[in-house]
Tab-separated table of C-alpha atoms in Angstrom:
chain	number	residue	atom	x	y	z
A	1	MET	CA	-7.490	46.330	171.392
A	2	THR	CA	-6.392	45.183	174.827
A	3	THR	CA	-4.458	42.283	173.325
A	4	LEU	CA	-2.821	44.530	170.707
A	5	SER	CA	-1.741	47.121	173.276
A	6	TYR	CA	-0.447	44.365	175.551
A	7	VAL	CA	1.668	42.763	172.798
A	8	LEU	CA	2.965	46.107	171.526
A	9	SER	CA	3.947	47.222	175.030
A	10	LYS	CA	5.955	44.038	175.554
A	11	LEU	CA	7.680	44.147	172.161
A	12	LEU	CA	8.512	47.846	172.303
A	13	TRP	CA	9.862	47.619	175.832
A	14	PHE	CA	12.053	44.665	174.868
A	15	VAL	CA	13.909	46.887	172.369
A	16	LEU	CA	13.549	50.332	173.926
A	17	ARG	CA	14.244	49.566	177.581
A	18	PRO	CA	17.048	51.980	178.527
A	19	GLY	CA	19.802	49.438	179.193
A	20	THR	CA	19.142	47.515	175.984
A	21	PHE	CA	18.772	50.659	173.883
A	22	ALA	CA	21.999	52.147	175.274
A	23	LEU	CA	23.830	48.906	174.506
A	24	LEU	CA	22.473	48.936	170.944
A	25	LEU	CA	23.715	52.517	170.541
A	26	CYS	CA	27.174	51.435	171.701
A	27	LEU	CA	27.234	48.538	169.229
A	28	VAL	CA	26.083	50.735	166.335
A	29	GLY	CA	28.675	53.355	167.223
A	30	LEU	CA	31.478	50.801	167.500
A	31	VAL	CA	30.680	49.216	164.146
A	32	ALA	CA	30.401	52.589	162.423
A	33	TRP	CA	33.638	53.840	163.972
A	34	TRP	CA	35.470	50.639	163.070
A	35	ARG	CA	34.349	51.125	159.466
A	36	GLY	CA	35.688	54.664	159.418
A	37	ARG	CA	32.409	56.533	159.949
A	38	ARG	CA	33.120	59.484	162.187
A	39	TRP	CA	29.456	59.836	163.148
A	40	GLY	CA	29.798	56.549	165.025
A	41	ARG	CA	31.314	58.362	167.984
A	42	TRP	CA	27.967	59.996	168.771
A	43	PRO	CA	25.827	56.897	169.395
A	44	LEU	CA	28.821	55.354	171.192
A	45	ALA	CA	29.150	58.421	173.426
A	46	PHE	CA	25.430	58.540	174.179
A	47	GLY	CA	25.300	54.835	174.979
A	48	LEU	CA	28.341	54.891	177.245
A	49	GLY	CA	27.206	58.183	178.745
A	50	PHE	CA	23.945	56.608	179.873
A	51	PHE	CA	25.777	53.866	181.759
A	52	VAL	CA	28.165	56.392	183.332
A	53	VAL	CA	25.257	58.533	184.550
A	54	VAL	CA	23.579	55.489	186.098
A	55	LEU	CA	26.824	54.455	187.789
A	56	ALA	CA	28.072	57.847	189.002
A	57	THR	CA	24.897	59.760	189.914
A	58	PRO	CA	21.795	59.132	192.050
A	59	VAL	CA	19.529	59.315	188.997
A	60	ALA	CA	17.940	55.939	189.822
A	61	PRO	CA	16.584	56.807	193.286
A	62	LEU	CA	15.682	60.325	192.140
A	63	LEU	CA	13.399	58.805	189.504
A	64	LEU	CA	11.895	56.354	191.999
A	65	ILE	CA	11.393	58.554	195.061
A	66	PRO	CA	8.431	60.586	193.680
A	67	LEU	CA	6.689	57.339	192.736
A	68	GLU	CA	7.362	55.606	196.045
A	69	GLU	CA	6.346	58.573	198.188
A	70	ARG	CA	3.156	59.479	196.302
A	71	PHE	CA	1.019	57.208	198.474
A	72	SER	CA	1.722	56.244	202.079
A	73	ARG	CA	0.074	53.805	204.423
A	74	PRO	CA	-2.585	55.321	206.674
A	75	VAL	CA	-1.144	56.980	209.764
A	76	GLU	CA	-3.716	55.030	211.768
A	77	PRO	CA	-4.280	51.566	210.244
A	78	PRO	CA	-7.953	50.680	209.744
A	79	THR	CA	-9.550	48.940	212.696
A	80	HIS	CA	-11.631	46.810	210.342
A	81	VAL	CA	-10.631	45.501	206.917
A	82	ASP	CA	-12.977	43.563	204.653
A	83	GLY	CA	-10.299	42.384	202.293
A	84	VAL	CA	-6.722	42.581	201.073
A	85	ILE	CA	-5.832	42.705	197.362
A	86	VAL	CA	-2.329	41.580	196.406
A	87	LEU	CA	-1.153	42.434	192.896
A	88	GLY	CA	0.933	39.925	190.969
A	89	GLY	CA	4.471	40.617	189.876
A	90	ALA	CA	6.304	39.071	192.823
A	91	VAL	CA	6.606	35.470	191.628
A	92	ASP	CA	8.494	33.695	188.861
A	93	GLN	CA	6.314	31.125	187.131
A	94	ASN	CA	9.031	29.776	184.832
A	95	LEU	CA	11.479	29.048	187.672
A	96	THR	CA	8.656	27.571	189.736
A	97	GLU	CA	7.749	25.253	186.889
A	98	ALA	CA	11.378	24.328	186.259
A	99	ARG	CA	12.312	23.593	189.885
A	100	GLY	CA	9.039	22.534	191.436
A	101	ILE	CA	9.027	25.009	194.345
A	102	PRO	CA	7.539	28.537	194.495
A	103	ALA	CA	10.080	31.119	193.275
A	104	LEU	CA	9.914	34.788	194.252
A	105	ASN	CA	11.619	37.850	192.784
A	106	GLY	CA	12.649	41.236	194.198
A	107	ALA	CA	9.033	42.190	194.932
A	108	ALA	CA	8.585	39.276	197.363
A	109	GLU	CA	7.319	41.590	200.123
A	110	ARG	CA	3.942	41.631	198.389
A	111	MET	CA	3.567	37.952	199.216
A	112	THR	CA	4.905	38.068	202.780
A	113	GLU	CA	2.893	41.182	203.665
A	114	ALA	CA	-0.279	39.335	202.732
A	115	ILE	CA	0.486	36.747	205.406
A	116	ALA	CA	1.094	39.463	208.004
A	117	LEU	CA	-2.157	41.217	207.093
A	118	ALA	CA	-4.088	37.949	207.143
A	119	ARG	CA	-2.988	37.461	210.742
A	120	ARG	CA	-3.605	41.093	211.661
A	121	TYR	CA	-7.129	41.013	210.206
A	122	PRO	CA	-8.339	37.427	210.715
A	123	GLN	CA	-11.786	38.126	209.233
A	124	ALA	CA	-10.503	39.770	206.050
A	125	ARG	CA	-10.681	38.094	202.656
A	126	ILE	CA	-7.383	37.753	200.782
A	127	VAL	CA	-7.366	38.212	197.014
A	128	PHE	CA	-4.443	37.542	194.698
A	129	THR	CA	-4.649	38.852	191.147
A	130	GLY	CA	-2.197	37.768	188.467
A	131	GLY	CA	-2.237	35.561	185.388
A	132	GLN	CA	0.451	35.569	182.720
A	133	GLY	CA	2.472	38.772	182.538
A	134	SER	CA	4.933	37.795	179.811
A	135	LEU	CA	4.663	36.842	176.153
A	136	VAL	CA	6.849	33.750	176.582
A	137	HIS	CA	5.697	31.560	179.441
A	138	GLY	CA	4.974	28.029	180.567
A	139	GLY	CA	1.803	26.509	181.900
A	140	LEU	CA	1.693	28.089	185.355
A	141	THR	CA	0.043	31.398	186.150
A	142	GLU	CA	1.122	33.751	188.907
A	143	ALA	CA	-1.983	32.686	190.802
A	144	ASP	CA	-0.825	29.057	190.654
A	145	VAL	CA	2.486	30.002	192.274
A	146	ALA	CA	0.759	32.172	194.885
A	147	ARG	CA	-1.579	29.305	195.794
A	148	ALA	CA	1.312	26.892	196.234
A	149	LEU	CA	3.306	29.391	198.301
A	150	TRP	CA	0.507	30.470	200.625
A	151	THR	CA	-0.690	26.906	201.100
A	152	ALA	CA	2.823	25.898	202.188
A	153	MET	CA	2.916	28.904	204.554
A	154	GLY	CA	-0.301	27.805	206.240
A	155	LEU	CA	-2.695	30.475	204.969
A	156	ASP	CA	-6.285	29.223	205.203
A	157	GLN	CA	-7.279	28.742	201.560
A	158	ALA	CA	-10.952	29.167	202.397
A	159	ARG	CA	-10.178	32.876	202.882
A	160	VAL	CA	-8.336	33.304	199.586
A	161	THR	CA	-9.633	34.095	196.109
A	162	TYR	CA	-7.319	33.821	193.106
A	163	GLU	CA	-7.841	35.813	189.896
A	164	ASP	CA	-5.701	34.187	187.185
A	165	LYS	CA	-6.674	35.864	183.893
A	166	SER	CA	-5.152	39.349	184.204
A	167	ARG	CA	-1.976	40.275	182.328
A	168	ASN	CA	-1.470	43.891	183.399
A	169	THR	CA	-2.443	46.342	186.124
A	170	HIS	CA	-5.563	47.519	184.296
A	171	GLN	CA	-6.881	43.969	184.085
A	172	ASN	CA	-5.923	43.398	187.730
A	173	ALA	CA	-8.460	46.030	188.719
A	174	VAL	CA	-11.230	45.274	186.215
A	175	LEU	CA	-11.216	41.471	186.443
A	176	THR	CA	-10.780	41.402	190.208
A	177	LYS	CA	-13.723	43.748	190.715
A	178	GLU	CA	-15.882	41.528	188.497
A	179	LEU	CA	-14.816	38.495	190.504
A	180	ILE	CA	-15.198	39.963	193.994
A	181	ASN	CA	-18.088	42.424	193.505
A	182	PRO	CA	-17.142	44.599	196.506
A	183	LYS	CA	-19.959	46.299	198.391
A	184	PRO	CA	-20.161	50.067	198.960
A	185	GLY	CA	-18.544	51.101	202.218
A	186	GLU	CA	-16.225	48.107	202.444
A	187	THR	CA	-12.554	48.675	203.286
A	188	TRP	CA	-10.059	46.984	200.989
A	189	LEU	CA	-6.288	47.286	201.273
A	190	LEU	CA	-4.233	47.302	198.072
A	191	VAL	CA	-0.801	45.697	198.425
A	192	THR	CA	1.809	46.301	195.745
A	193	SER	CA	5.272	47.804	195.330
A	194	ALA	CA	5.471	51.449	196.393
A	195	SER	CA	6.675	52.576	192.964
A	196	LYS	CA	3.701	50.930	191.284
A	197	MET	CA	1.110	52.279	193.712
A	198	PRO	CA	0.200	55.503	191.824
A	199	ARG	CA	-0.744	53.606	188.660
A	200	ALA	CA	-2.447	50.826	190.629
A	201	VAL	CA	-4.577	53.225	192.677
A	202	GLY	CA	-5.434	55.110	189.487
A	203	VAL	CA	-6.794	52.056	187.683
A	204	PHE	CA	-8.744	50.819	190.719
A	205	ARG	CA	-10.334	54.257	191.045
A	206	ALA	CA	-11.200	54.244	187.344
A	207	ALA	CA	-12.777	50.816	187.815
A	208	GLY	CA	-14.975	52.266	190.565
A	209	TRP	CA	-13.246	50.531	193.444
A	210	PRO	CA	-11.810	52.883	196.093
A	211	VAL	CA	-8.963	51.138	197.897
A	212	VAL	CA	-6.621	51.936	200.774
A	213	PRO	CA	-2.986	51.960	199.574
A	214	TRP	CA	-0.683	49.624	201.487
A	215	PRO	CA	2.714	50.000	199.754
A	216	VAL	CA	5.597	47.571	200.232
A	217	ASN	CA	8.920	46.822	198.534
A	218	TYR	CA	10.523	50.246	198.895
A	219	ARG	CA	13.805	50.535	196.997
A	220	THR	CA	14.890	54.060	197.904
A	221	GLY	CA	15.899	56.166	200.874
A	222	ARG	CA	17.159	59.698	201.370
A	223	SER	CA	20.412	59.008	203.205
A	224	PHE	CA	23.753	59.152	201.382
A	225	ALA	CA	24.183	55.404	201.757
A	226	ALA	CA	20.734	54.718	200.339
A	227	LEU	CA	21.413	56.953	197.329
A	228	TYR	CA	24.779	55.469	196.415
A	229	ASP	CA	25.147	52.046	198.042
A	230	ALA	CA	23.317	49.964	195.422
A	231	PRO	CA	25.567	48.149	192.904
A	232	PHE	CA	25.417	49.059	189.225
A	233	PRO	CA	23.080	46.236	188.098
A	234	GLU	CA	20.565	47.221	190.775
A	235	ARG	CA	20.809	50.903	189.811
A	236	LEU	CA	20.210	50.023	186.183
A	237	ALA	CA	17.172	47.951	187.153
A	238	GLN	CA	15.857	50.857	189.240
A	239	VAL	CA	16.224	53.305	186.340
A	240	GLU	CA	14.460	50.943	183.969
A	241	GLY	CA	11.699	50.188	186.464
A	242	ALA	CA	11.122	53.871	187.228
A	243	LEU	CA	11.050	54.926	183.574
A	244	ARG	CA	8.655	52.102	182.792
A	245	GLU	CA	6.304	53.317	185.528
A	246	TRP	CA	6.448	56.941	184.369
A	247	ILE	CA	5.740	55.856	180.789
A	248	GLY	CA	2.986	53.545	182.022
A	249	LEU	CA	1.331	56.364	183.966
A	250	VAL	CA	1.158	58.584	180.885
A	251	ALA	CA	0.064	55.727	178.629
A	252	TYR	CA	-2.714	54.627	180.997
A	253	TRP	CA	-3.956	58.205	181.271
A	254	MET	CA	-3.988	58.626	177.477
A	255	MET	CA	-5.891	55.350	177.091
A	256	GLY	CA	-8.454	56.426	179.692
A	257	ARG	CA	-7.473	53.776	182.204
A	258	THR	CA	-6.792	56.432	184.859
A	259	ASP	CA	-8.289	59.896	185.290
A	260	ALA	CA	-4.954	61.643	185.919
A	261	PRO	CA	-1.404	61.305	184.570
A	262	PHE	CA	-0.101	61.091	188.144
A	263	PRO	CA	-2.870	60.023	190.548
A	264	ALA	CA	-2.714	61.760	193.897
A	265	PRO	CA	-3.870	60.798	197.412
C-alpha cells in the first residue's frame, strides 16, 4: 500500500501540478479554438488566468505564510540537545552523480543548519534521513550526497547516522525512529523547511517521537518587497510547493499518518 500510494502521488502530481495543468488547459483551449470550437476559450482563459493571478497578486506568499508560521523555533533554545534530525529534500542526487560533487537545491539551509547545530551542541548526534524521493533516479541516495557534503565540510562522521531507505516524510519519521530508538525524555531537534514543518511534526508525533521544531528555508515575509519582489518562476514554484503541502496535509490525515489535518504547536 505504501508503494502504491507513493507511485500514485508522484504520477498524479506530475500531471496535476498547477503550472503543468494550467499549461495543458491553455493547449487544449488553443487547439479547440483553432478548430472552430467556441468552448475552447474557457480552458484557455482559465489557464492564462492562473498564470496572471500568480504574476500579479501575492497569492504565492499568502498560501505559504500560514504553513511557515505554524511552528517557530523555541524562544529560548534548549540548553541540552541529544540529537538533530535533518530531513532530506535539500540535495540533488542526479546532478551529484553527473558532476561528481555534492549538489544542493533551494532548501540548502537544511544542510548548512546541521553544521551550525553540530557546533552549537557538540555532544548531540546528527541524523540525516533521505533515500530516493523520485521515481526516476540514478544510483545515489540523498544520504550518499549528505555524507559526501558533510565529510567535505569537516563534520565528524562518528556523530552522524544516515537513514537511506525513506522516500517520503512518513517514512522519514517511521524508519528513523526504528534506526535511532530514541529514549523517553531526550530532546531532538527537527530541521526542515518551514513550510514542511507542520506535516513533518505531525508524522513524527504519530510515530511516537516528540520533536522540537527547528524550521529553516523561509521563503516569505510580510513586507511589500517580500510579497512582490520574487520573479514569476519563483512565484510559480511557491504556489506549487504550497498547494502540494496543503494537499499532503489533508492526505496524510486521511491516511492516518497524522492525527490532525493541520498539526498545531
